[in-house]
């Protein structure tokens, strides 16, 4: 077998059936090998960024390894944003690129770029393969590495001569993983028992560790008031009575208030990112912190913890549940208080009853949440619409909410939805995009058409880069700078050019019908939703500000009025 | 105005053992830089241990961030086998610029 065939063998060994890629000169031996291989489905995206983000969406939705492939030079550089996106959100991904032949490396050969050097900061690990004999072992190691511990993208750059070279080398049999031993959770239980106002704070680490069920059991058994990060949305389930919602910059008042008042923060699978904590000085000022994570490098990085527990989250959560089942926590007064905040400070948006009124973002998302089936996967883009989804859509599982958390990559949603649909052929998959984000990877409409994927596309069109406009309005004296998109293309015509049916809605009375129409359609369909340009996401914490200082619409209007009368 | 403290940058010596793969040193230096430290001195020696080629790297680094954070990030690198940190010393700003 040559190197290229070894790659396909590695895919078979690991039951990898779907890969996302784009061919070119130095990766041609692999594409040649694909001709004779019916077991791997290769999905041709229309831009390498689309390949990487589709592989990312596939991995997020399935919990399996996402694989993307590209050629050297521009193929590899086009992958970079998608790989960085996976890196920042710890998504397991195998990236394979062709490289110029070994003898030409360092000669400025056609389509040569120093892929290894360029990507050091955005991978969990990377390899430049130096001989065909080491390729099978490197592939084996790369796949294991991408998926174990804290997952992440692993990049294997393979010179063309190595893809063509014959080798009989086989990978060593995988090292047996040591049984996960459980660290002592006794001190954590003691701190939980001593606390009067303990709060559960969970993030994306729960689904990364495949610990969704154990988490749910723990959350229910402990009945701890709970907050989630953007990537932790769905952890507690939509029926949880204790969930106060997302915290942070666009978090609920209830969640931020509970963090402010709690005396113990139990952080599980979260990294205390700045969008969640706001200004660190003012964050959870009265609380001790227990930090539980698979990655020791997250401990004490931003906030020093009183207790750290490192290990497999499934095992640790199981132990915590067992201990609390024996003797539940006596925190009823605190639970009651949090319930009050939940009622008064949860995400609220009035459903507009006026049929001819313009559509508002939050009301639209609420309607979508009511109408879409339970197993729906929403792949978001980045901006105001992303926050409305995070605030108002009721997710029952973290893998149903695909969002670019760490990198905040506009253009994520459409390719991620493609990946998610390949991973879950029967589920409803919806890309909720802004008009700005949609245009970043609109070429992937061709991928949807080619594979006849029944992905539903929703563009919440406010004719501007809404999230930037909002910050310019609130924090830059309303000085709008380069956010205007009122010359957007006709999105309905654009979709139709790709042979994807589409319809546009503009009024409240069209919302339900519009959503039902695209959901009922047997195939891909686009819904163009016109919303008001000036709409903002509320509440908001000023970037760099403390979560205590949330601004909401009424407070801002009051401040404006004061200014006007002054 | 500068304070007494801002004249001094804590300095640390780290020794690191890692496998000698492509871009091994770049990977190490990249982490040191992005996590907030400057390399003031670096000595590298390679050796063979069984089938593996090993790099022993002695680094003197300077920075204001907690060095334990850097240590745990370096330990996470797949090719790094060991990171040993020796006690810090404060370096006057003048010698930093030298
Ligand atoms: C690739 C990329 N470029 C720039 C940004 C900065 N950015 C964040 S939100 C945003 C506006 C997004 O506009 P749109 O997709 O229309 O969504 P809206 O906020 O209007 O809902 C921009 C430009 C980004 N996150 N990603």
Tab-separated table of N, CA, C and O and ligand atoms in Angstrom, chain A residues 382-385 408-410 434-437 440 462 464-468, ligand 1:
chain	number	residue	atom	x	y	z
A	382	UNK	N	-22.605	33.938	14.179
A	382	UNK	CA	-22.096	34.758	15.281
A	382	UNK	C	-22.664	36.163	15.195
A	382	UNK	O	-22.616	36.791	14.133
A	383	UNK	N	-23.190	36.622	16.305
A	383	UNK	CA	-23.751	37.963	16.342
A	383	UNK	C	-24.964	38.000	17.251
A	383	UNK	O	-25.127	37.151	18.130
A	384	UNK	N	-25.827	38.980	17.015
A	384	UNK	CA	-27.011	39.131	17.852
A	384	UNK	C	-27.914	37.899	17.773
A	384	UNK	O	-28.431	37.429	18.789
A	385	UNK	N	-28.087	37.385	16.542
A	385	UNK	CA	-28.972	36.222	16.369
A	385	UNK	C	-28.471	35.037	17.197
A	385	UNK	O	-29.251	34.266	17.742
A	408	UNK	N	-15.674	32.577	18.064
A	408	UNK	CA	-16.730	33.466	17.562
A	408	UNK	C	-16.583	33.678	16.067
A	408	UNK	O	-16.443	34.800	15.590
A	409	UNK	N	-16.648	32.590	15.314
A	409	UNK	CA	-16.348	32.628	13.887
A	409	UNK	C	-17.598	32.872	13.057
A	409	UNK	O	-18.439	31.980	12.901
A	410	UNK	N	-17.751	34.078	12.520
A	410	UNK	CA	-18.833	34.309	11.554
A	410	UNK	C	-18.632	33.352	10.386
A	410	UNK	O	-17.500	33.131	9.949
A	434	UNK	N	-27.034	35.330	10.701
A	434	UNK	CA	-27.282	36.751	10.451
A	434	UNK	C	-26.971	37.009	8.986
A	434	UNK	O	-26.322	36.182	8.319
A	435	UNK	N	-27.404	38.157	8.487
A	435	UNK	CA	-27.145	38.434	7.070
A	435	UNK	C	-25.648	38.592	6.806
A	435	UNK	O	-25.150	38.211	5.747
A	436	UNK	N	-24.915	39.119	7.789
A	436	UNK	CA	-23.461	39.243	7.622
A	436	UNK	C	-22.799	37.877	7.622
A	436	UNK	O	-22.034	37.527	6.712
A	437	UNK	N	-23.091	37.076	8.627
A	437	UNK	CA	-22.460	35.759	8.764
A	437	UNK	C	-22.767	34.859	7.574
A	437	UNK	O	-21.901	34.117	7.098
A	440	UNK	N	-20.524	34.855	4.676
A	440	UNK	CA	-19.127	34.423	4.838
A	440	UNK	C	-18.883	33.032	4.281
A	440	UNK	O	-17.762	32.689	3.939
A	462	UNK	N	-31.066	41.892	9.501
A	462	UNK	CA	-31.291	43.255	9.999
A	462	UNK	C	-30.528	44.274	9.152
A	462	UNK	O	-30.329	45.414	9.573
A	464	UNK	N	-27.560	44.753	8.616
A	464	UNK	CA	-26.326	45.322	9.169
A	464	UNK	C	-25.593	44.257	9.973
A	464	UNK	O	-26.127	43.177	10.213
A	465	UNK	N	-24.372	44.599	10.372
A	465	UNK	CA	-23.617	43.750	11.304
A	465	UNK	C	-24.117	44.131	12.697
A	465	UNK	O	-23.553	44.994	13.375
A	466	UNK	N	-25.217	43.496	13.090
A	466	UNK	CA	-25.989	43.966	14.234
A	466	UNK	C	-25.211	44.019	15.533
A	466	UNK	O	-25.329	44.991	16.296
A	467	UNK	N	-24.427	43.002	15.802
A	467	UNK	CA	-23.717	42.978	17.083
A	467	UNK	C	-22.707	44.122	17.188
A	467	UNK	O	-22.546	44.740	18.237
A	468	UNK	N	-22.080	44.428	16.057
A	468	UNK	CA	-21.114	45.535	16.057
A	468	UNK	C	-21.877	46.858	16.135
A	468	UNK	O	-21.492	47.771	16.875
C	1	LIG	C1	-14.940	36.083	10.828
C	1	LIG	C2	-15.372	37.176	11.740
C	1	LIG	N1	-15.179	38.463	11.395
C	1	LIG	C3	-15.592	39.461	12.219
C	1	LIG	C4	-16.207	39.176	13.404
C	1	LIG	C5	-16.670	40.306	14.325
C	1	LIG	N2	-18.139	40.285	14.470
C	1	LIG	C6	-18.768	39.717	15.521
C	1	LIG	S1	-20.416	39.774	15.417
C	1	LIG	C7	-20.358	40.604	13.961
C	1	LIG	C8	-21.614	40.995	13.241
C	1	LIG	C9	-22.390	39.830	12.774
C	1	LIG	O1	-23.385	40.257	11.880
C	1	LIG	P1	-24.551	39.322	11.412
C	1	LIG	O2	-24.021	37.999	11.001
C	1	LIG	O3	-25.371	40.033	10.422
C	1	LIG	O4	-25.345	39.046	12.742
C	1	LIG	P2	-26.191	40.061	13.668
C	1	LIG	O5	-25.271	40.527	14.736
C	1	LIG	O6	-26.686	41.167	12.808
C	1	LIG	O7	-27.283	39.195	14.208
C	1	LIG	C10	-19.019	40.837	13.585
C	1	LIG	C11	-18.593	41.574	12.374
C	1	LIG	C12	-16.355	37.809	13.736
C	1	LIG	N3	-16.888	37.431	14.889
C	1	LIG	N4	-15.972	36.832	12.889
